[in-house]
């Protein structure tokens, strides 16, 4: 029997890096013109968040819930499974995350406003990064823009955007549970990208670090050693 210590991470890679990135190119082509619609929708949510709209958090979480369903069904089940036999087994995990986000949205969680602490600014920054900057990474790493990863279509930006929005709502059981899947996926993605020799592997790790540190900070108005004061509920 072979010594397990002799194996490297790349020995467990089931596909070539070229096949992996080509997957996103085919995925984007099949779903066009969803990309500009998602971008406009996301910018609208960002504008509502920055304005302090009382229902921005609920709307964003509900839209992200739909995005996780789309990623689970359209990407993992229909696309990623063609090069990775494990992909269909990850689909239920993404659907579970969609349910958690939908429950959090229906729970009436209000956004933490105004954005005046690291927690809120980090959350807004993570969401905007996932929406508008993450799709540009192919240009940074010498790949065509056709291989861009977008919220609601690809898992990495969807996970990073989830970190962002969960930093904009008060901490609670639902928001804590909803962090588990994004952390899990970002670790899986970082390991996969590292095995492919991609510098982009640092991105999901950085998202975990910033997201968890920001989420762990007390929301605005929280007394030391206590829970945040929810304040008056705006309708």
PDB file of N, CA, C and O in Angstrom, residues 155-224:
ATOM      1  N   UNK A 155     -19.897  29.558  -7.743  1.00  0.00           N
ATOM      2  CA  UNK A 155     -19.916  29.420  -6.278  1.00  0.00           C
ATOM      3  C   UNK A 155     -19.033  30.403  -5.520  1.00  0.00           C
ATOM      4  O   UNK A 155     -19.432  30.886  -4.455  1.00  0.00           O
ATOM      5  N   UNK A 156     -17.835  30.718  -6.013  1.00  0.00           N
ATOM      6  CA  UNK A 156     -16.925  31.578  -5.250  1.00  0.00           C
ATOM      7  C   UNK A 156     -17.508  32.968  -4.972  1.00  0.00           C
ATOM      8  O   UNK A 156     -17.562  33.396  -3.816  1.00  0.00           O
ATOM      9  N   UNK A 157     -17.929  33.712  -6.006  1.00  0.00           N
ATOM     10  CA  UNK A 157     -18.481  35.036  -5.703  1.00  0.00           C
ATOM     11  C   UNK A 157     -19.774  34.972  -4.905  1.00  0.00           C
ATOM     12  O   UNK A 157     -20.065  35.884  -4.117  1.00  0.00           O
ATOM     13  N   UNK A 158     -20.547  33.901  -5.070  1.00  0.00           N
ATOM     14  CA  UNK A 158     -21.774  33.753  -4.281  1.00  0.00           C
ATOM     15  C   UNK A 158     -21.431  33.597  -2.805  1.00  0.00           C
ATOM     16  O   UNK A 158     -22.099  34.176  -1.935  1.00  0.00           O
ATOM     17  N   UNK A 159     -20.393  32.820  -2.511  1.00  0.00           N
ATOM     18  CA  UNK A 159     -19.970  32.636  -1.118  1.00  0.00           C
ATOM     19  C   UNK A 159     -19.424  33.934  -0.537  1.00  0.00           C
ATOM     20  O   UNK A 159     -19.733  34.297   0.607  1.00  0.00           O
ATOM     21  N   UNK A 160     -18.621  34.660  -1.311  1.00  0.00           N
ATOM     22  CA  UNK A 160     -18.034  35.915  -0.828  1.00  0.00           C
ATOM     23  C   UNK A 160     -19.124  36.959  -0.594  1.00  0.00           C
ATOM     24  O   UNK A 160     -19.109  37.692   0.402  1.00  0.00           O
ATOM     25  N   UNK A 161     -20.101  37.030  -1.499  1.00  0.00           N
ATOM     26  CA  UNK A 161     -21.219  37.966  -1.327  1.00  0.00           C
ATOM     27  C   UNK A 161     -22.024  37.627  -0.087  1.00  0.00           C
ATOM     28  O   UNK A 161     -22.530  38.518   0.608  1.00  0.00           O
ATOM     29  N   UNK A 162     -22.150  36.341   0.212  1.00  0.00           N
ATOM     30  CA  UNK A 162     -22.880  35.922   1.405  1.00  0.00           C
ATOM     31  C   UNK A 162     -22.158  36.389   2.662  1.00  0.00           C
ATOM     32  O   UNK A 162     -22.790  36.867   3.618  1.00  0.00           O
ATOM     33  N   UNK A 163     -20.836  36.253   2.698  1.00  0.00           N
ATOM     34  CA  UNK A 163     -20.066  36.818   3.808  1.00  0.00           C
ATOM     35  C   UNK A 163     -20.418  38.292   3.992  1.00  0.00           C
ATOM     36  O   UNK A 163     -20.639  38.759   5.109  1.00  0.00           O
ATOM     37  N   UNK A 164     -20.452  39.012   2.881  1.00  0.00           N
ATOM     38  CA  UNK A 164     -20.697  40.445   2.941  1.00  0.00           C
ATOM     39  C   UNK A 164     -22.040  40.800   3.541  1.00  0.00           C
ATOM     40  O   UNK A 164     -22.128  41.613   4.463  1.00  0.00           O
ATOM     41  N   UNK A 165     -23.106  40.186   3.038  1.00  0.00           N
ATOM     42  CA  UNK A 165     -24.439  40.528   3.534  1.00  0.00           C
ATOM     43  C   UNK A 165     -24.639  40.089   4.979  1.00  0.00           C
ATOM     44  O   UNK A 165     -25.343  40.753   5.737  1.00  0.00           O
ATOM     45  N   UNK A 166     -24.039  38.975   5.371  1.00  0.00           N
ATOM     46  CA  UNK A 166     -24.195  38.515   6.751  1.00  0.00           C
ATOM     47  C   UNK A 166     -23.482  39.431   7.741  1.00  0.00           C
ATOM     48  O   UNK A 166     -23.774  39.403   8.931  1.00  0.00           O
ATOM     49  N   UNK A 167     -22.546  40.237   7.239  1.00  0.00           N
ATOM     50  CA  UNK A 167     -21.905  41.236   8.097  1.00  0.00           C
ATOM     51  C   UNK A 167     -22.766  42.492   8.237  1.00  0.00           C
ATOM     52  O   UNK A 167     -22.457  43.361   9.053  1.00  0.00           O
ATOM     53  N   UNK A 168     -23.808  42.606   7.443  1.00  0.00           N
ATOM     54  CA  UNK A 168     -24.668  43.780   7.474  1.00  0.00           C
ATOM     55  C   UNK A 168     -25.932  43.568   8.289  1.00  0.00           C
ATOM     56  O   UNK A 168     -26.794  44.443   8.335  1.00  0.00           O
ATOM     57  N   UNK A 169     -26.071  42.394   8.882  1.00  0.00           N
ATOM     58  CA  UNK A 169     -27.247  42.105   9.705  1.00  0.00           C
ATOM     59  C   UNK A 169     -26.783  41.719  11.106  1.00  0.00           C
ATOM     60  O   UNK A 169     -25.645  41.271  11.288  1.00  0.00           O
ATOM     61  N   UNK A 170     -27.646  41.891  12.100  1.00  0.00           N
ATOM     62  CA  UNK A 170     -27.252  41.511  13.466  1.00  0.00           C
ATOM     63  C   UNK A 170     -26.907  40.035  13.557  1.00  0.00           C
ATOM     64  O   UNK A 170     -27.489  39.204  12.859  1.00  0.00           O
ATOM     65  N   UNK A 171     -25.965  39.722  14.425  1.00  0.00           N
ATOM     66  CA  UNK A 171     -25.584  38.328  14.613  1.00  0.00           C
ATOM     67  C   UNK A 171     -26.714  37.553  15.273  1.00  0.00           C
ATOM     68  O   UNK A 171     -27.441  38.078  16.107  1.00  0.00           O
ATOM     69  N   UNK A 172     -26.838  36.293  14.896  1.00  0.00           N
ATOM     70  CA  UNK A 172     -27.863  35.435  15.472  1.00  0.00           C
ATOM     71  C   UNK A 172     -27.625  34.007  15.033  1.00  0.00           C
ATOM     72  O   UNK A 172     -26.673  33.708  14.298  1.00  0.00           O
ATOM     73  N   UNK A 173     -28.495  33.112  15.462  1.00  0.00           N
ATOM     74  CA  UNK A 173     -28.333  31.700  15.136  1.00  0.00           C
ATOM     75  C   UNK A 173     -28.389  31.460  13.632  1.00  0.00           C
ATOM     76  O   UNK A 173     -27.549  30.745  13.072  1.00  0.00           O
ATOM     77  N   UNK A 174     -29.367  32.074  12.965  1.00  0.00           N
ATOM     78  CA  UNK A 174     -29.521  31.847  11.527  1.00  0.00           C
ATOM     79  C   UNK A 174     -28.329  32.383  10.741  1.00  0.00           C
ATOM     80  O   UNK A 174     -27.814  31.717   9.842  1.00  0.00           O
ATOM     81  N   UNK A 175     -27.895  33.599  11.084  1.00  0.00           N
ATOM     82  CA  UNK A 175     -26.755  34.164  10.352  1.00  0.00           C
ATOM     83  C   UNK A 175     -25.482  33.379  10.634  1.00  0.00           C
ATOM     84  O   UNK A 175     -24.627  33.213   9.758  1.00  0.00           O
ATOM     85  N   UNK A 176     -25.346  32.854  11.859  1.00  0.00           N
ATOM     86  CA  UNK A 176     -24.182  32.028  12.175  1.00  0.00           C
ATOM     87  C   UNK A 176     -24.186  30.723  11.407  1.00  0.00           C
ATOM     88  O   UNK A 176     -23.159  30.301  10.863  1.00  0.00           O
ATOM     89  N   UNK A 177     -25.347  30.066  11.341  1.00  0.00           N
ATOM     90  CA  UNK A 177     -25.444  28.823  10.570  1.00  0.00           C
ATOM     91  C   UNK A 177     -25.210  29.079   9.088  1.00  0.00           C
ATOM     92  O   UNK A 177     -24.615  28.250   8.385  1.00  0.00           O
ATOM     93  N   UNK A 178     -25.673  30.228   8.607  1.00  0.00           N
ATOM     94  CA  UNK A 178     -25.520  30.544   7.189  1.00  0.00           C
ATOM     95  C   UNK A 178     -24.077  30.803   6.803  1.00  0.00           C
ATOM     96  O   UNK A 178     -23.744  30.814   5.609  1.00  0.00           O
ATOM     97  N   UNK A 179     -23.201  31.025   7.788  1.00  0.00           N
ATOM     98  CA  UNK A 179     -21.779  31.225   7.496  1.00  0.00           C
ATOM     99  C   UNK A 179     -21.059  29.910   7.203  1.00  0.00           C
ATOM    100  O   UNK A 179     -20.003  29.913   6.565  1.00  0.00           O
ATOM    101  N   UNK A 180     -21.615  28.796   7.665  1.00  0.00           N
ATOM    102  CA  UNK A 180     -20.893  27.517   7.599  1.00  0.00           C
ATOM    103  C   UNK A 180     -20.603  27.107   6.158  1.00  0.00           C
ATOM    104  O   UNK A 180     -19.470  26.734   5.817  1.00  0.00           O
ATOM    105  N   UNK A 181     -21.618  27.164   5.311  1.00  0.00           N
ATOM    106  CA  UNK A 181     -21.435  26.704   3.929  1.00  0.00           C
ATOM    107  C   UNK A 181     -20.462  27.593   3.155  1.00  0.00           C
ATOM    108  O   UNK A 181     -19.585  27.082   2.450  1.00  0.00           O
ATOM    109  N   UNK A 182     -20.566  28.935   3.225  1.00  0.00           N
ATOM    110  CA  UNK A 182     -19.557  29.758   2.546  1.00  0.00           C
ATOM    111  C   UNK A 182     -18.131  29.474   3.004  1.00  0.00           C
ATOM    112  O   UNK A 182     -17.206  29.444   2.182  1.00  0.00           O
ATOM    113  N   UNK A 183     -17.945  29.275   4.321  1.00  0.00           N
ATOM    114  CA  UNK A 183     -16.601  28.942   4.809  1.00  0.00           C
ATOM    115  C   UNK A 183     -16.143  27.614   4.235  1.00  0.00           C
ATOM    116  O   UNK A 183     -15.015  27.480   3.741  1.00  0.00           O
ATOM    117  N   UNK A 184     -17.022  26.618   4.280  1.00  0.00           N
ATOM    118  CA  UNK A 184     -16.695  25.300   3.736  1.00  0.00           C
ATOM    119  C   UNK A 184     -16.325  25.395   2.269  1.00  0.00           C
ATOM    120  O   UNK A 184     -15.290  24.856   1.837  1.00  0.00           O
ATOM    121  N   UNK A 185     -17.159  26.103   1.486  1.00  0.00           N
ATOM    122  CA  UNK A 185     -16.873  26.148   0.053  1.00  0.00           C
ATOM    123  C   UNK A 185     -15.589  26.922  -0.240  1.00  0.00           C
ATOM    124  O   UNK A 185     -14.822  26.524  -1.117  1.00  0.00           O
ATOM    125  N   UNK A 186     -15.351  28.016   0.451  1.00  0.00           N
ATOM    126  CA  UNK A 186     -14.137  28.783   0.194  1.00  0.00           C
ATOM    127  C   UNK A 186     -12.888  27.958   0.492  1.00  0.00           C
ATOM    128  O   UNK A 186     -11.868  28.078  -0.202  1.00  0.00           O
ATOM    129  N   UNK A 187     -12.939  27.106   1.510  1.00  0.00           N
ATOM    130  CA  UNK A 187     -11.815  26.216   1.799  1.00  0.00           C
ATOM    131  C   UNK A 187     -11.633  25.196   0.673  1.00  0.00           C
ATOM    132  O   UNK A 187     -10.504  24.921   0.245  1.00  0.00           O
ATOM    133  N   UNK A 188     -12.747  24.631   0.201  1.00  0.00           N
ATOM    134  CA  UNK A 188     -12.677  23.672  -0.916  1.00  0.00           C
ATOM    135  C   UNK A 188     -12.130  24.351  -2.162  1.00  0.00           C
ATOM    136  O   UNK A 188     -11.261  23.815  -2.863  1.00  0.00           O
ATOM    137  N   UNK A 189     -12.636  25.548  -2.446  1.00  0.00           N
ATOM    138  CA  UNK A 189     -12.178  26.274  -3.631  1.00  0.00           C
ATOM    139  C   UNK A 189     -10.701  26.629  -3.540  1.00  0.00           C
ATOM    140  O   UNK A 189      -9.953  26.489  -4.515  1.00  0.00           O
ATOM    141  N   UNK A 190     -10.270  27.090  -2.358  1.00  0.00           N
ATOM    142  CA  UNK A 190      -8.858  27.440  -2.184  1.00  0.00           C
ATOM    143  C   UNK A 190      -7.968  26.214  -2.393  1.00  0.00           C
ATOM    144  O   UNK A 190      -6.905  26.302  -3.038  1.00  0.00           O
ATOM    145  N   UNK A 191      -8.384  25.053  -1.869  1.00  0.00           N
ATOM    146  CA  UNK A 191      -7.603  23.830  -2.052  1.00  0.00           C
ATOM    147  C   UNK A 191      -7.552  23.423  -3.524  1.00  0.00           C
ATOM    148  O   UNK A 191      -6.501  23.009  -4.033  1.00  0.00           O
ATOM    149  N   UNK A 192      -8.691  23.556  -4.219  1.00  0.00           N
ATOM    150  CA  UNK A 192      -8.732  23.201  -5.637  1.00  0.00           C
ATOM    151  C   UNK A 192      -7.835  24.112  -6.461  1.00  0.00           C
ATOM    152  O   UNK A 192      -7.054  23.652  -7.297  1.00  0.00           O
ATOM    153  N   UNK A 193      -7.942  25.413  -6.224  1.00  0.00           N
ATOM    154  CA  UNK A 193      -7.132  26.375  -6.977  1.00  0.00           C
ATOM    155  C   UNK A 193      -5.644  26.208  -6.667  1.00  0.00           C
ATOM    156  O   UNK A 193      -4.792  26.336  -7.559  1.00  0.00           O
ATOM    157  N   UNK A 194      -5.325  25.917  -5.405  1.00  0.00           N
ATOM    158  CA  UNK A 194      -3.919  25.689  -5.046  1.00  0.00           C
ATOM    159  C   UNK A 194      -3.387  24.448  -5.753  1.00  0.00           C
ATOM    160  O   UNK A 194      -2.240  24.440  -6.232  1.00  0.00           O
ATOM    161  N   UNK A 195      -4.212  23.401  -5.825  1.00  0.00           N
ATOM    162  CA  UNK A 195      -3.782  22.183  -6.515  1.00  0.00           C
ATOM    163  C   UNK A 195      -3.540  22.441  -7.995  1.00  0.00           C
ATOM    164  O   UNK A 195      -2.711  21.771  -8.623  1.00  0.00           O
ATOM    165  N   UNK A 196      -4.248  23.411  -8.553  1.00  0.00           N
ATOM    166  CA  UNK A 196      -4.060  23.762  -9.963  1.00  0.00           C
ATOM    167  C   UNK A 196      -2.910  24.742 -10.159  1.00  0.00           C
ATOM    168  O   UNK A 196      -2.610  25.133 -11.279  1.00  0.00           O
ATOM    169  N   UNK A 197      -2.290  25.170  -9.049  1.00  0.00           N
ATOM    170  CA  UNK A 197      -1.185  26.107  -9.155  1.00  0.00           C
ATOM    171  C   UNK A 197      -1.635  27.530  -9.447  1.00  0.00           C
ATOM    172  O   UNK A 197      -0.876  28.312 -10.016  1.00  0.00           O
ATOM    173  N   UNK A 198      -2.856  27.884  -9.029  1.00  0.00           N
ATOM    174  CA  UNK A 198      -3.419  29.198  -9.315  1.00  0.00           C
ATOM    175  C   UNK A 198      -3.220  30.139  -8.130  1.00  0.00           C
ATOM    176  O   UNK A 198      -3.566  29.807  -6.996  1.00  0.00           O
ATOM    177  N   UNK A 199      -2.683  31.320  -8.395  1.00  0.00           N
ATOM    178  CA  UNK A 199      -2.549  32.318  -7.357  1.00  0.00           C
ATOM    179  C   UNK A 199      -3.887  32.806  -6.837  1.00  0.00           C
ATOM    180  O   UNK A 199      -3.980  33.352  -5.733  1.00  0.00           O
ATOM    181  N   UNK A 200      -4.923  32.581  -7.609  1.00  0.00           N
ATOM    182  CA  UNK A 200      -6.267  32.988  -7.213  1.00  0.00           C
ATOM    183  C   UNK A 200      -6.739  32.251  -5.962  1.00  0.00           C
ATOM    184  O   UNK A 200      -7.742  32.628  -5.353  1.00  0.00           O
ATOM    185  N   UNK A 201      -6.020  31.215  -5.550  1.00  0.00           N
ATOM    186  CA  UNK A 201      -6.379  30.470  -4.344  1.00  0.00           C
ATOM    187  C   UNK A 201      -6.388  31.354  -3.102  1.00  0.00           C
ATOM    188  O   UNK A 201      -7.070  31.045  -2.121  1.00  0.00           O
ATOM    189  N   UNK A 202      -5.645  32.449  -3.126  1.00  0.00           N
ATOM    190  CA  UNK A 202      -5.608  33.351  -1.976  1.00  0.00           C
ATOM    191  C   UNK A 202      -6.913  34.119  -1.795  1.00  0.00           C
ATOM    192  O   UNK A 202      -7.214  34.578  -0.692  1.00  0.00           O
ATOM    193  N   UNK A 203      -7.685  34.256  -2.865  1.00  0.00           N
ATOM    194  CA  UNK A 203      -8.908  35.066  -2.801  1.00  0.00           C
ATOM    195  C   UNK A 203      -9.936  34.476  -1.839  1.00  0.00           C
ATOM    196  O   UNK A 203     -10.411  35.179  -0.938  1.00  0.00           O
ATOM    197  N   UNK A 204     -10.342  33.201  -1.988  1.00  0.00           N
ATOM    198  CA  UNK A 204     -11.318  32.670  -1.030  1.00  0.00           C
ATOM    199  C   UNK A 204     -10.792  32.615   0.398  1.00  0.00           C
ATOM    200  O   UNK A 204     -11.562  32.790   1.347  1.00  0.00           O
ATOM    201  N   UNK A 205      -9.478  32.416   0.569  1.00  0.00           N
ATOM    202  CA  UNK A 205      -8.917  32.431   1.930  1.00  0.00           C
ATOM    203  C   UNK A 205      -9.004  33.822   2.546  1.00  0.00           C
ATOM    204  O   UNK A 205      -9.341  33.976   3.729  1.00  0.00           O
ATOM    205  N   UNK A 206      -8.713  34.845   1.738  1.00  0.00           N
ATOM    206  CA  UNK A 206      -8.829  36.219   2.232  1.00  0.00           C
ATOM    207  C   UNK A 206     -10.276  36.556   2.565  1.00  0.00           C
ATOM    208  O   UNK A 206     -10.549  37.256   3.547  1.00  0.00           O
ATOM    209  N   UNK A 207     -11.209  36.038   1.763  1.00  0.00           N
ATOM    210  CA  UNK A 207     -12.629  36.290   2.030  1.00  0.00           C
ATOM    211  C   UNK A 207     -13.058  35.679   3.359  1.00  0.00           C
ATOM    212  O   UNK A 207     -13.821  36.289   4.116  1.00  0.00           O
ATOM    213  N   UNK A 208     -12.565  34.478   3.645  1.00  0.00           N
ATOM    214  CA  UNK A 208     -12.876  33.844   4.935  1.00  0.00           C
ATOM    215  C   UNK A 208     -12.351  34.692   6.081  1.00  0.00           C
ATOM    216  O   UNK A 208     -13.065  34.958   7.064  1.00  0.00           O
ATOM    217  N   UNK A 209     -11.103  35.129   5.974  1.00  0.00           N
ATOM    218  CA  UNK A 209     -10.474  35.913   7.044  1.00  0.00           C
ATOM    219  C   UNK A 209     -11.240  37.199   7.302  1.00  0.00           C
ATOM    220  O   UNK A 209     -11.630  37.496   8.445  1.00  0.00           O
ATOM    221  N   UNK A 210     -11.477  37.967   6.240  1.00  0.00           N
ATOM    222  CA  UNK A 210     -12.166  39.252   6.404  1.00  0.00           C
ATOM    223  C   UNK A 210     -13.605  39.033   6.863  1.00  0.00           C
ATOM    224  O   UNK A 210     -14.096  39.721   7.771  1.00  0.00           O
ATOM    225  N   UNK A 211     -14.283  38.058   6.249  1.00  0.00           N
ATOM    226  CA  UNK A 211     -15.682  37.819   6.580  1.00  0.00           C
ATOM    227  C   UNK A 211     -15.888  37.394   8.022  1.00  0.00           C
ATOM    228  O   UNK A 211     -16.762  37.911   8.715  1.00  0.00           O
ATOM    229  N   UNK A 212     -15.078  36.456   8.501  1.00  0.00           N
ATOM    230  CA  UNK A 212     -15.249  35.962   9.870  1.00  0.00           C
ATOM    231  C   UNK A 212     -14.848  37.006  10.904  1.00  0.00           C
ATOM    232  O   UNK A 212     -15.515  37.150  11.942  1.00  0.00           O
ATOM    233  N   UNK A 213     -13.758  37.721  10.631  1.00  0.00           N
ATOM    234  CA  UNK A 213     -13.339  38.765  11.576  1.00  0.00           C
ATOM    235  C   UNK A 213     -14.413  39.847  11.664  1.00  0.00           C
ATOM    236  O   UNK A 213     -14.793  40.293  12.764  1.00  0.00           O
ATOM    237  N   UNK A 214     -14.931  40.286  10.507  1.00  0.00           N
ATOM    238  CA  UNK A 214     -15.951  41.331  10.508  1.00  0.00           C
ATOM    239  C   UNK A 214     -17.233  40.854  11.167  1.00  0.00           C
ATOM    240  O   UNK A 214     -17.845  41.579  11.962  1.00  0.00           O
ATOM    241  N   UNK A 215     -17.659  39.635  10.872  1.00  0.00           N
ATOM    242  CA  UNK A 215     -18.910  39.121  11.442  1.00  0.00           C
ATOM    243  C   UNK A 215     -18.804  38.972  12.960  1.00  0.00           C
ATOM    244  O   UNK A 215     -19.784  39.159  13.681  1.00  0.00           O
ATOM    245  N   UNK A 216     -17.616  38.634  13.452  1.00  0.00           N
ATOM    246  CA  UNK A 216     -17.427  38.420  14.885  1.00  0.00           C
ATOM    247  C   UNK A 216     -17.455  39.717  15.683  1.00  0.00           C
ATOM    248  O   UNK A 216     -17.677  39.690  16.894  1.00  0.00           O
ATOM    249  N   UNK A 217     -17.242  40.843  15.026  1.00  0.00           N
ATOM    250  CA  UNK A 217     -17.268  42.115  15.742  1.00  0.00           C
ATOM    251  C   UNK A 217     -18.691  42.465  16.144  1.00  0.00           C
ATOM    252  O   UNK A 217     -19.644  42.130  15.435  1.00  0.00           O
ATOM    253  N   UNK A 218     -18.873  43.135  17.260  1.00  0.00           N
ATOM    254  CA  UNK A 218     -20.228  43.519  17.671  1.00  0.00           C
ATOM    255  C   UNK A 218     -20.816  44.530  16.704  1.00  0.00           C
ATOM    256  O   UNK A 218     -20.108  45.413  16.225  1.00  0.00           O
ATOM    257  N   UNK A 219     -22.103  44.397  16.396  1.00  0.00           N
ATOM    258  CA  UNK A 219     -22.747  45.371  15.509  1.00  0.00           C
ATOM    259  C   UNK A 219     -22.786  46.753  16.140  1.00  0.00           C
ATOM    260  O   UNK A 219     -22.536  46.929  17.329  1.00  0.00           O
ATOM    261  N   UNK A 220     -23.142  47.740  15.332  1.00  0.00           N
ATOM    262  CA  UNK A 220     -23.251  49.116  15.813  1.00  0.00           C
ATOM    263  C   UNK A 220     -24.218  49.203  16.987  1.00  0.00           C
ATOM    264  O   UNK A 220     -25.309  48.652  16.985  1.00  0.00           O
ATOM    265  N   UNK A 221     -23.781  49.875  18.019  1.00  0.00           N
ATOM    266  CA  UNK A 221     -24.655  50.104  19.155  1.00  0.00           C
ATOM    267  C   UNK A 221     -24.668  48.982  20.170  1.00  0.00           C
ATOM    268  O   UNK A 221     -25.423  49.036  21.130  1.00  0.00           O
ATOM    269  N   UNK A 222     -23.858  47.931  19.954  1.00  0.00           N
ATOM    270  CA  UNK A 222     -23.855  46.808  20.893  1.00  0.00           C
ATOM    271  C   UNK A 222     -23.076  47.183  22.136  1.00  0.00           C
ATOM    272  O   UNK A 222     -21.949  47.672  22.059  1.00  0.00           O
ATOM    273  N   UNK A 223     -23.612  46.955  23.326  1.00  0.00           N
ATOM    274  CA  UNK A 223     -22.859  47.229  24.545  1.00  0.00           C
ATOM    275  C   UNK A 223     -21.742  46.225  24.720  1.00  0.00           C
ATOM    276  O   UNK A 223     -21.837  45.099  24.241  1.00  0.00           O
ATOM    277  N   UNK A 224     -20.690  46.603  25.390  1.00  0.00           N
ATOM    278  CA  UNK A 224     -19.565  45.699  25.585  1.00  0.00           C
ATOM    279  C   UNK A 224     -20.008  44.489  26.398  1.00  0.00           C
ATOM    280  O   UNK A 224     -20.601  44.610  27.451  1.00  0.00           O
TER     281      UNK A 224
END
